[in-house]
Short mmCIF file of C-alpha atoms and ligand atoms in Angstrom, two decimals:
data_model
loop_
_atom_site.label_atom_id
_atom_site.label_comp_id
_atom_site.label_asym_id
_atom_site.label_seq_id
_atom_site.Cartn_x
_atom_site.Cartn_y
_atom_site.Cartn_z
CA MET A 543 5.71 29.30 24.13
CA SER A 544 5.40 26.68 21.41
CA ALA A 545 5.94 27.71 17.80
CA THR A 546 2.21 28.01 17.23
CA GLY A 547 0.76 28.34 20.75
CA LEU A 548 -0.31 31.46 22.58
CA PRO A 549 2.03 32.96 25.12
CA GLY A 550 0.93 32.03 28.64
CA ALA A 551 -0.81 34.56 30.87
CA VAL A 552 1.68 36.82 32.65
CA PRO A 553 2.04 35.05 36.02
CA ALA A 554 2.91 38.25 37.90
CA LEU A 555 -0.51 39.62 36.92
CA PHE A 556 -2.51 36.40 36.86
CA PRO A 557 -0.97 33.92 39.31
CA THR A 558 -2.35 30.40 39.67
CA LEU A 559 -5.37 29.85 41.89
CA SER A 560 -3.35 28.20 44.65
CA GLU A 561 -0.82 31.03 44.58
CA ARG A 562 -3.63 33.59 44.83
CA ARG A 563 -5.16 31.77 47.78
CA ARG A 564 -1.82 31.68 49.59
CA ILE A 565 -1.16 35.39 49.07
CA GLU A 566 -4.73 36.37 49.86
CA ASP A 567 -4.62 34.48 53.18
CA GLN A 568 -1.39 36.24 54.04
CA LEU A 569 -2.90 39.58 53.05
CA SER A 570 -5.97 39.04 55.23
CA ALA A 571 -3.82 38.20 58.26
CA LEU A 572 -1.56 41.16 57.60
CA LEU A 573 -4.51 43.53 57.30
CA SER A 574 -6.16 42.48 60.55
CA ASP A 575 -2.85 42.72 62.46
CA THR A 576 -2.35 46.17 60.98
CA LEU A 577 -5.85 47.30 61.94
CA GLU A 578 -5.22 46.31 65.54
CA ARG A 579 -1.99 48.33 65.60
CA LEU A 580 -3.32 51.39 63.86
CA GLN A 581 -6.38 51.66 66.09
CA ALA A 582 -4.02 51.98 69.05
CA GLY A 583 -1.34 54.04 67.31
CA PRO A 584 -0.99 57.69 66.28
CA VAL A 585 -3.79 59.25 64.21
CA THR A 586 -1.42 61.38 62.15
CA PRO A 587 1.26 60.26 59.67
CA THR A 588 4.72 59.73 61.11
CA LEU A 589 6.51 58.94 57.88
CA ASP A 590 8.87 61.54 56.47
CA ILE A 591 7.52 62.33 53.02
CA ALA A 592 10.92 63.43 51.66
CA SER A 593 12.41 60.02 52.48
CA PHE A 594 9.36 58.36 51.00
CA ARG A 595 9.78 60.33 47.79
CA ALA A 596 13.39 59.15 47.65
CA GLU A 597 12.33 55.59 48.37
CA LEU A 598 9.84 55.74 45.51
CA GLN A 599 12.78 56.18 43.14
CA THR A 600 13.73 52.58 43.88
CA HIS A 601 10.45 51.58 42.22
CA ASP A 602 11.56 52.27 38.69
CA PHE A 603 9.50 49.40 37.30
CA GLN A 604 12.52 47.92 35.54
CA ARG A 605 12.90 44.81 37.68
CA PRO A 606 9.83 42.85 38.79
CA LYS A 607 9.44 42.35 42.54
CA PRO A 608 7.47 39.71 44.45
CA LEU A 609 3.88 40.75 45.13
CA GLU A 610 4.06 39.58 48.75
CA ASP A 611 6.95 41.97 49.43
CA LEU A 612 5.14 44.79 47.71
CA LEU A 613 1.94 44.19 49.67
CA ARG A 614 3.85 44.22 52.95
CA TRP A 615 5.70 47.38 51.90
CA THR A 616 2.47 49.14 50.87
CA ILE A 617 0.67 48.29 54.09
CA GLU A 618 3.62 49.44 56.20
CA ARG A 619 3.80 52.76 54.37
CA MET A 620 0.02 53.22 54.66
CA GLU A 621 0.23 52.49 58.35
CA HIS A 622 2.60 55.38 58.82
CA GLY A 623 1.70 57.57 55.87
CA ILE A 624 -1.90 58.77 56.25
CA VAL A 625 -4.29 60.33 58.72
CA GLN A 626 -5.96 57.17 60.04
CA MET A 627 -9.73 57.14 59.55
CA ALA A 628 -9.78 53.68 61.14
CA ASN A 629 -8.35 55.14 64.35
CA PRO A 630 -11.13 55.76 66.91
CA ARG A 631 -9.49 59.05 67.91
CA TYR A 632 -10.00 60.53 64.44
CA PHE A 633 -12.70 63.15 65.14
CA GLY A 634 -12.39 64.52 61.67
CA LEU A 635 -13.93 65.44 58.40
CA PHE A 636 -16.84 63.04 57.82
CA ASN A 637 -14.41 60.29 56.69
CA PRO A 638 -15.43 57.07 58.41
CA GLY A 639 -13.62 54.06 59.68
CA ALA A 640 -15.02 51.71 57.05
CA SER A 641 -17.47 49.04 58.18
CA PHE A 642 -16.44 45.45 57.65
CA PRO A 643 -19.35 44.48 55.34
CA ALA A 644 -18.42 47.42 53.09
CA GLN A 645 -14.82 46.19 52.96
CA CYS A 646 -16.05 42.72 52.04
CA ALA A 647 -18.12 44.27 49.24
CA ASP A 648 -14.99 45.87 47.80
CA ARG A 649 -13.26 42.51 47.67
CA ILE A 650 -16.20 40.90 45.92
CA ALA A 651 -16.52 43.74 43.42
CA SER A 652 -12.78 43.44 42.73
CA LEU A 653 -12.98 39.75 41.93
CA PHE A 654 -15.94 39.98 39.53
CA ASN A 655 -15.15 43.48 38.32
CA PRO A 656 -18.64 43.86 36.85
CA GLN A 657 -19.24 46.66 34.36
CA LEU A 658 -22.20 48.57 35.75
CA ALA A 659 -22.73 50.77 32.73
CA SER A 660 -25.28 48.37 31.31
CA SER A 661 -28.08 46.25 32.74
CA ALA A 662 -27.38 43.57 30.14
CA SER A 663 -23.74 43.23 31.31
CA SER A 664 -24.60 43.36 34.99
CA PRO A 665 -28.26 42.49 35.55
CA VAL A 666 -27.83 41.48 39.19
CA PRO A 667 -25.72 44.47 40.31
CA VAL A 668 -27.95 46.99 38.48
CA GLU A 669 -31.07 45.53 40.08
CA LEU A 670 -29.42 45.36 43.51
CA GLU A 671 -28.34 49.01 43.37
CA SER A 672 -31.85 50.12 42.31
CA HIS A 673 -33.27 48.15 45.22
CA VAL A 674 -31.04 50.03 47.69
CA ILE A 675 -31.82 53.40 46.08
CA ARG A 676 -35.56 52.73 46.35
CA ALA A 677 -35.17 51.74 50.02
CA ILE A 678 -33.31 55.00 50.73
CA ALA A 679 -35.93 57.01 48.82
CA ARG A 680 -38.72 55.43 50.90
CA ARG A 681 -36.79 56.11 54.11
CA ALA A 682 -36.53 59.78 53.05
CA GLY A 683 -40.29 59.87 52.44
CA LEU A 684 -40.04 60.46 48.69
CA ALA A 685 -43.06 59.47 46.62
CA GLU A 686 -43.29 56.00 45.08
CA GLY A 687 -41.58 55.99 41.70
CA ALA A 688 -38.48 57.77 42.97
CA GLY A 689 -35.20 56.52 41.55
CA GLY A 690 -31.58 57.46 41.19
CA HIS A 691 -28.16 55.90 41.26
CA PHE A 692 -24.88 55.49 43.08
CA ALA A 693 -22.21 58.09 42.38
CA THR A 694 -18.55 58.47 43.23
CA GLY A 695 -19.14 61.22 45.76
CA GLY A 696 -21.40 63.96 47.04
CA SER A 697 -19.83 66.32 44.54
CA GLU A 698 -20.86 64.14 41.61
CA ALA A 699 -24.36 63.72 43.06
CA ASN A 700 -24.68 67.49 43.57
CA TYR A 701 -23.43 68.09 40.03
CA THR A 702 -26.13 65.70 38.85
CA ALA A 703 -28.71 67.77 40.76
CA LEU A 704 -27.68 70.96 38.98
CA LEU A 705 -27.79 69.26 35.56
CA CYS A 706 -31.27 67.94 36.35
CA ALA A 707 -32.43 71.37 37.51
CA LEU A 708 -31.12 73.01 34.32
CA THR A 709 -32.59 70.28 32.11
CA ALA A 710 -35.97 70.59 33.82
CA ALA A 711 -35.89 74.39 33.72
CA HIS A 712 -35.50 74.81 29.96
CA PRO A 713 -36.09 72.42 27.05
CA GLY A 714 -33.26 74.13 25.18
CA PHE A 715 -30.58 73.50 27.81
CA ALA A 716 -29.63 70.07 26.43
CA ALA A 717 -28.79 71.49 23.00
CA GLU A 718 -27.70 75.04 23.71
CA GLY A 719 -26.43 74.94 27.29
CA ALA A 720 -26.70 78.07 29.43
CA ARG A 721 -27.31 80.22 26.31
CA ALA A 722 -30.84 78.79 26.17
CA PHE A 723 -31.88 80.85 29.19
CA ALA A 724 -33.23 84.39 28.88
CA GLY A 725 -30.75 85.66 31.46
CA PRO A 726 -27.90 84.47 33.67
CA VAL A 727 -28.79 81.28 35.55
CA LYS A 728 -28.68 81.39 39.38
CA PHE A 729 -28.98 78.76 42.08
CA TYR A 730 -29.12 79.22 45.82
CA THR A 731 -27.67 77.66 48.90
CA SER A 732 -26.41 78.92 52.22
CA ARG A 733 -22.97 80.37 52.74
CA ASP A 734 -22.31 77.40 55.06
CA CYS A 735 -22.78 74.94 52.17
CA HIS A 736 -20.05 72.58 51.00
CA ILE A 737 -18.06 74.83 48.74
CA ALA A 738 -17.68 72.15 46.04
CA TRP A 739 -20.88 73.80 44.73
CA LEU A 740 -18.56 76.38 43.14
CA LYS A 741 -16.83 73.64 41.16
CA VAL A 742 -20.23 72.18 40.29
CA ALA A 743 -21.30 75.54 38.81
CA HIS A 744 -18.03 75.76 36.90
CA GLN A 745 -18.34 72.21 35.53
CA ALA A 746 -21.96 72.68 34.48
CA GLY A 747 -20.95 75.68 32.37
CA VAL A 748 -23.19 78.19 34.16
CA GLY A 749 -20.18 79.88 35.77
CA ARG A 750 -19.24 80.24 39.39
CA ASP A 751 -21.25 83.49 39.64
CA ALA A 752 -24.38 81.37 39.23
CA LEU A 753 -23.95 80.19 42.81
CA ARG A 754 -25.67 82.56 45.22
CA LEU A 755 -24.66 82.17 48.84
CA VAL A 756 -27.52 83.04 51.16
CA ASP A 757 -26.96 84.46 54.64
CA THR A 758 -27.35 82.24 57.66
CA ASP A 759 -29.57 82.94 60.65
CA GLY A 760 -26.87 83.30 63.30
CA ARG A 761 -27.14 79.57 64.07
CA GLY A 762 -25.57 78.27 60.86
CA ARG A 763 -28.83 77.58 59.02
CA MET A 764 -29.94 79.20 55.79
CA ASP A 765 -32.07 82.26 56.50
CA ALA A 766 -35.27 81.63 54.55
CA ALA A 767 -36.27 85.31 54.38
CA SER A 768 -32.85 86.20 52.90
CA LEU A 769 -33.29 83.39 50.37
CA ALA A 770 -36.65 84.77 49.23
CA ARG A 771 -35.26 88.32 49.02
CA LEU A 772 -32.21 87.25 47.02
CA ILE A 773 -34.30 85.33 44.50
CA ALA A 774 -36.65 88.30 44.06
CA ALA A 775 -33.72 90.70 43.57
CA ASP A 776 -32.08 88.39 41.03
CA ARG A 777 -35.31 88.01 39.09
CA ALA A 778 -35.78 91.79 39.07
CA ALA A 779 -32.28 92.09 37.61
CA GLY A 780 -33.14 89.67 34.78
CA ALA A 781 -31.53 86.51 36.16
CA VAL A 782 -33.14 83.06 35.98
CA PRO A 783 -33.29 81.17 39.32
CA VAL A 784 -33.30 77.41 38.70
CA MET A 785 -32.56 75.62 41.96
CA VAL A 786 -32.69 75.96 45.73
CA VAL A 787 -30.31 73.73 47.70
CA ALA A 788 -30.86 73.16 51.40
CA THR A 789 -28.08 71.48 53.35
CA ALA A 790 -29.11 68.84 55.87
CA GLY A 791 -25.97 68.57 57.98
CA THR A 792 -23.55 71.37 57.12
CA THR A 793 -19.92 70.40 56.77
CA GLY A 794 -18.70 72.85 59.38
CA ALA A 795 -21.34 72.48 62.04
CA GLY A 796 -23.83 69.71 61.19
CA MET A 797 -26.68 72.22 61.00
CA VAL A 798 -29.88 71.50 59.09
CA ASP A 799 -31.37 74.29 56.97
CA PRO A 800 -35.12 74.97 57.38
CA LEU A 801 -36.24 72.22 55.02
CA PHE A 802 -39.95 73.12 54.85
CA ALA A 803 -39.40 76.84 54.37
CA CYS A 804 -36.84 76.20 51.62
CA ALA A 805 -39.26 73.75 49.97
CA ASP A 806 -42.04 76.36 50.03
CA ILE A 807 -39.81 79.02 48.47
CA ALA A 808 -38.53 76.63 45.79
CA ALA A 809 -42.13 75.64 44.96
CA ALA A 810 -43.32 79.25 44.83
CA GLU A 811 -40.42 80.19 42.55
CA GLY A 812 -40.72 77.15 40.29
CA CYS A 813 -37.19 76.06 41.22
CA TRP A 814 -35.83 72.53 41.53
CA TYR A 815 -35.49 71.69 45.25
CA HIS A 816 -32.39 69.72 46.16
CA VAL A 817 -31.35 68.66 49.66
CA ASP A 818 -27.63 68.10 50.13
CA ALA A 819 -27.70 65.52 52.92
CA ALA A 820 -24.29 64.13 51.99
CA TRP A 821 -23.43 63.51 55.62
CA GLY A 822 -26.62 64.20 57.59
CA GLY A 823 -28.78 61.91 55.43
CA ALA A 824 -27.52 59.01 57.53
CA ALA A 825 -29.82 60.22 60.31
CA LEU A 826 -32.68 58.71 58.27
CA ALA A 827 -31.50 55.35 59.57
CA SER A 828 -32.40 56.29 63.14
CA THR A 829 -36.00 56.47 64.27
CA ARG A 830 -34.97 58.85 67.04
CA LEU A 831 -32.92 61.24 64.86
CA ARG A 832 -35.00 61.11 61.69
CA PRO A 833 -37.30 63.99 62.79
CA LEU A 834 -34.27 66.31 62.56
CA LEU A 835 -34.59 65.88 58.78
CA ASP A 836 -38.34 66.46 58.62
CA GLY A 837 -39.15 68.14 55.32
CA ILE A 838 -36.53 66.20 53.35
CA GLY A 839 -39.44 64.35 51.71
CA ARG A 840 -40.36 67.58 49.91
CA ALA A 841 -37.11 67.42 47.91
CA ARG A 842 -37.08 66.73 44.21
CA SER A 843 -33.61 65.29 44.70
CA ILE A 844 -31.29 64.36 47.55
CA THR A 845 -27.57 63.64 47.89
CA ILE A 846 -26.53 61.11 50.52
CA ASP A 847 -22.97 59.81 50.85
CA ALA A 848 -22.83 56.30 52.24
CA HIS A 849 -19.07 56.84 52.52
CA LYS A 850 -19.61 59.36 55.27
CA TRP A 851 -21.79 58.52 58.24
CA LEU A 852 -23.06 55.20 56.84
CA ALA A 853 -19.43 54.09 57.05
CA THR A 854 -18.83 52.47 53.68
CA THR A 855 -15.47 52.66 51.96
CA MET A 856 -14.77 55.77 49.89
CA GLY A 857 -16.66 56.57 46.73
CA CYS A 858 -20.22 55.49 47.57
CA ALA A 859 -22.64 58.39 47.18
CA MET A 860 -26.28 58.37 46.13
CA PHE A 861 -28.37 60.68 44.01
CA VAL A 862 -32.06 60.08 44.66
CA THR A 863 -34.85 61.87 42.83
CA THR A 864 -38.64 61.90 42.58
CA ASP A 865 -38.17 62.63 38.89
CA PRO A 866 -36.00 59.89 37.37
CA ALA A 867 -37.24 60.81 33.88
CA VAL A 868 -35.14 63.98 34.07
CA LEU A 869 -32.06 61.84 34.60
CA SER A 870 -32.78 60.00 31.37
CA GLU A 871 -33.25 63.34 29.63
CA ALA A 872 -30.03 64.78 31.01
CA PHE A 873 -27.79 61.79 30.32
CA HIS A 874 -29.23 60.13 27.23
CA ALA A 875 -26.83 58.99 24.53
CA SER A 876 -27.05 56.51 21.76
CA THR A 877 -24.54 54.04 20.46
CA SER A 878 -24.63 50.63 18.85
CA PHE A 879 -21.75 49.06 20.77
CA MET A 880 -23.38 48.86 24.21
CA PRO A 881 -25.04 45.57 25.16
CA SER A 882 -28.24 47.36 26.20
CA SER A 883 -29.76 50.80 25.90
CA LEU A 884 -32.74 50.97 28.19
CA SER A 885 -33.68 54.52 29.07
CA GLY A 886 -34.48 54.76 32.77
CA VAL A 887 -32.61 51.51 33.51
CA ASP A 888 -29.08 51.49 32.20
CA PRO A 889 -26.78 53.47 34.48
CA TYR A 890 -24.75 54.90 31.58
CA LEU A 891 -27.95 56.53 30.25
CA ASN A 892 -28.95 57.96 33.62
CA SER A 893 -25.78 59.25 35.25
CA VAL A 894 -22.56 61.20 34.71
CA GLN A 895 -20.45 58.04 34.55
CA TRP A 896 -20.12 55.49 31.77
CA SER A 897 -17.88 52.64 32.98
CA ARG A 898 -18.95 52.14 36.56
CA ARG A 899 -17.70 50.18 39.55
CA PHE A 900 -20.18 48.18 41.65
CA LEU A 901 -20.50 50.85 44.33
CA GLY A 902 -23.86 50.00 45.86
CA LEU A 903 -22.89 46.56 47.13
CA ARG A 904 -21.08 48.20 50.04
CA LEU A 905 -24.23 49.84 51.37
CA PHE A 906 -26.36 46.82 50.50
CA LEU A 907 -24.17 44.45 52.56
CA ALA A 908 -23.88 46.93 55.42
CA LEU A 909 -27.64 47.53 55.59
CA ALA A 910 -28.51 43.88 55.07
CA THR A 911 -26.10 42.82 57.83
CA ALA A 912 -27.07 45.46 60.40
CA GLY A 913 -30.65 46.19 59.35
CA TRP A 914 -32.05 49.70 59.73
CA GLU A 915 -31.97 49.13 63.47
CA GLY A 916 -28.25 48.37 63.52
CA MET A 917 -27.45 51.24 61.18
CA GLY A 918 -29.61 53.52 63.32
CA ALA A 919 -27.71 52.37 66.43
CA HIS A 920 -24.41 53.21 64.67
CA VAL A 921 -25.63 56.74 63.89
CA GLU A 922 -27.09 57.30 67.37
CA ARG A 923 -23.85 56.09 68.91
CA SER A 924 -21.94 58.91 67.18
CA VAL A 925 -24.35 61.45 68.62
CA ALA A 926 -23.81 59.91 72.07
CA VAL A 927 -20.02 60.19 71.61
CA VAL A 928 -20.33 63.88 70.78
CA GLU A 929 -22.69 64.48 73.71
CA ARG A 930 -20.15 62.87 76.03
CA ILE A 931 -17.35 65.07 74.66
CA LYS A 932 -19.54 68.14 75.00
CA GLU A 933 -20.25 67.41 78.70
CA ARG A 934 -16.54 66.93 79.43
CA LEU A 935 -15.46 70.09 77.61
CA VAL A 936 -18.19 72.30 79.07
CA ALA A 937 -17.17 71.11 82.54
CA ALA A 938 -13.62 72.22 81.69
CA GLY A 939 -14.71 75.74 80.72
CA TRP A 940 -15.17 75.37 76.95
CA SER A 941 -18.17 76.96 75.26
CA VAL A 942 -20.34 75.37 72.60
CA ALA A 943 -20.97 77.34 69.41
CA ASN A 944 -23.44 75.13 67.49
CA ASP A 945 -26.58 73.20 68.40
CA SER A 946 -26.76 70.58 65.69
CA GLY A 947 -28.40 67.55 67.29
CA LEU A 948 -26.25 65.48 64.92
CA ALA A 949 -22.69 64.34 65.55
CA VAL A 950 -20.69 67.54 64.99
CA LEU A 951 -19.60 69.73 67.85
CA ASP A 952 -18.10 73.20 67.38
CA VAL A 953 -16.42 74.46 70.53
CA VAL A 954 -14.41 77.45 71.68
CA PRO A 955 -11.60 76.85 74.18
CA PRO A 956 -11.22 78.90 77.35
CA ALA A 957 -8.81 81.82 76.84
CA ALA A 958 -6.05 80.13 78.84
CA LEU A 959 -5.70 77.46 76.14
CA GLY A 960 -4.81 80.00 73.46
CA GLU A 961 -6.30 80.55 70.03
CA VAL A 962 -8.08 77.84 68.08
CA ARG A 963 -5.76 77.25 65.14
CA ALA A 964 -2.62 76.95 67.29
CA LEU A 965 -4.47 74.62 69.67
CA VAL A 966 -5.64 72.38 66.81
CA ARG A 967 -2.10 72.29 65.40
CA ARG A 968 -0.85 71.10 68.79
CA VAL A 969 -3.52 68.40 69.02
CA VAL A 970 -2.90 67.11 65.50
CA ALA A 971 0.89 67.19 65.92
CA SER A 972 0.58 65.09 69.09
CA GLY A 973 -0.91 62.23 67.06
CA ARG A 974 -3.17 61.47 70.03
CA ALA A 975 -6.34 62.71 68.32
CA TRP A 976 -7.43 64.54 65.19
CA VAL A 977 -9.79 67.53 65.11
CA ALA A 978 -10.20 70.42 62.65
CA PRO A 979 -10.31 74.18 62.96
CA THR A 980 -13.18 75.95 61.21
CA THR A 981 -15.22 79.12 61.35
CA PHE A 982 -18.80 79.12 62.58
CA GLU A 983 -20.94 82.26 62.40
CA GLY A 984 -17.80 84.38 62.28
CA ARG A 985 -15.93 82.71 65.17
CA ASP A 986 -12.98 80.35 65.04
CA VAL A 987 -14.01 77.03 66.55
CA VAL A 988 -12.60 73.57 67.08
CA ARG A 989 -14.71 71.15 65.02
CA ILE A 990 -15.13 67.67 66.47
CA CYS A 991 -17.06 65.02 64.57
CA ALA A 992 -17.68 61.44 65.66
CA THR A 993 -16.81 59.57 62.49
CA ASN A 994 -15.55 56.28 63.81
CA GLY A 995 -18.05 53.63 64.89
CA GLU A 996 -15.66 52.14 67.47
CA THR A 997 -14.73 55.21 69.52
CA ALA A 998 -14.74 54.22 73.19
CA GLU A 999 -14.75 56.06 76.54
CA ALA A 1000 -10.95 55.88 76.71
CA ASP A 1001 -10.68 57.58 73.30
CA ILE A 1002 -12.96 60.36 74.49
CA GLU A 1003 -10.84 60.80 77.62
CA GLU A 1004 -7.70 61.00 75.49
CA LEU A 1005 -9.27 63.61 73.20
CA VAL A 1006 -10.46 65.72 76.11
CA ALA A 1007 -7.05 65.49 77.79
CA VAL A 1008 -5.10 66.56 74.72
CA LEU A 1009 -7.58 69.37 73.96
CA ASN A 1010 -7.05 70.64 77.49
CA GLY A 1011 -3.27 70.59 77.08
CA ARG A 1012 -2.71 67.59 79.38
C1 PLP B 1356 -22.66 68.71 52.90
C2 PLP B 1356 -21.67 68.15 51.93
N1 PLP B 1356 -21.95 68.12 50.63
C3 PLP B 1356 -21.10 67.62 49.72
C4 PLP B 1356 -19.87 67.13 50.08
C5 PLP B 1356 -18.92 66.60 49.05
O1 PLP B 1356 -18.96 65.22 49.07
P1 PLP B 1356 -17.76 64.34 48.47
O2 PLP B 1356 -16.55 64.69 49.26
O3 PLP B 1356 -18.24 62.95 48.67
O4 PLP B 1356 -17.63 64.70 47.03
C6 PLP B 1356 -19.51 67.13 51.45
C7 PLP B 1356 -18.21 66.61 51.90
O5 PLP B 1356 -17.86 66.68 53.03
C8 PLP B 1356 -20.43 67.66 52.39
O6 PLP B 1356 -20.13 67.72 53.69
#
């Protein structure tokens, strides 16, 4: 540094352009070699976490280390230190092997690092995200004028739904919170819902008791008659029902609640109607599977996670609503320091988040590259994978517990293979495939979901073999 000059940029953080290009090229090569290995390798982590913890102590941040070494180290540890979603034998929890266009989007968003709070800071990204949201809304059959935004996850989108329902239900909610209501607030979903709804109730300040879990019909779908009875009983006891949530693609079994019946009950009761299609919403991409979601167009709002079956990288959910004005009412704020404050446009005035990453580019690039047809083929392929697994297992004496039509299969092993949880532990410990244990309509089942867009016949054979103890 000269006596008067500025210190130079810290080269470890901001290397020269040619240095960046060199490291980036290396990183790209390293990543594609790693992908090839991990698709063929074990699905489960092999790294001993106690040794890793000890190794972490060597990173005391006292002495700088070369980025190239650190990148290689990180990738090696990731290769052996996580359950591999990119492995085609991961038949797991809705976490996809990420599509390549979505990965490219992450790189682009990282370079520009646009601030998506404001349309003045990021006119192109804000417009692009709205374009995707409108396309999804049309695909779901929502009326023209629907809007919404990208969110970090289904949980955030579902939280947004509850805040909208509360805001729409009482003009005093914004100022007074739950105290504005004449009695305790209640909202309704099936007992097979994603249980993050409990956290949503907690966060929104209505209390976890506000969540009413409705019985299912013996096939994992919300029982509409029980829903109507529960609402009537709550009203008679002085409670205030505000929202009905139907799940389109339950987490445990991929079942779709009766979307028309739930819509009718919500309308009759003056409740907000939300459809949690976090995973199952992807079926909208397929002309063949779309009818399974008939009735979704009656929703006032919908959650769809692109980071599930639409195979983007993590943290790419959508909240879509026919009533975008309620979003502006629920999330309005005013300050002089923001570059724009356009109600109904600026994401920070219409969503939970303030500073926002450019999430929607991942789905935009994926959809623009594949088209609805390609995305539909991806979704239909997962259903074909599950159908193939079902045939193989039934032939080996397994029984099928659910009848989803989407890409989740719940199965019960023949008695000779022992009980479900022990069997799943054996499968997971083998590293040859990954499945989950869950409970469906009171029975323990093995849950198998086709989450990876590259699963091949040989992967199915391997899964079936390890499930059958071979
Ligand atoms: C039906 C359903 N809703 C909501 C969620 C929560 O979504 P996220 O994990 O993106 O917050 C999930 C997650 O699996 C889900 O299956």
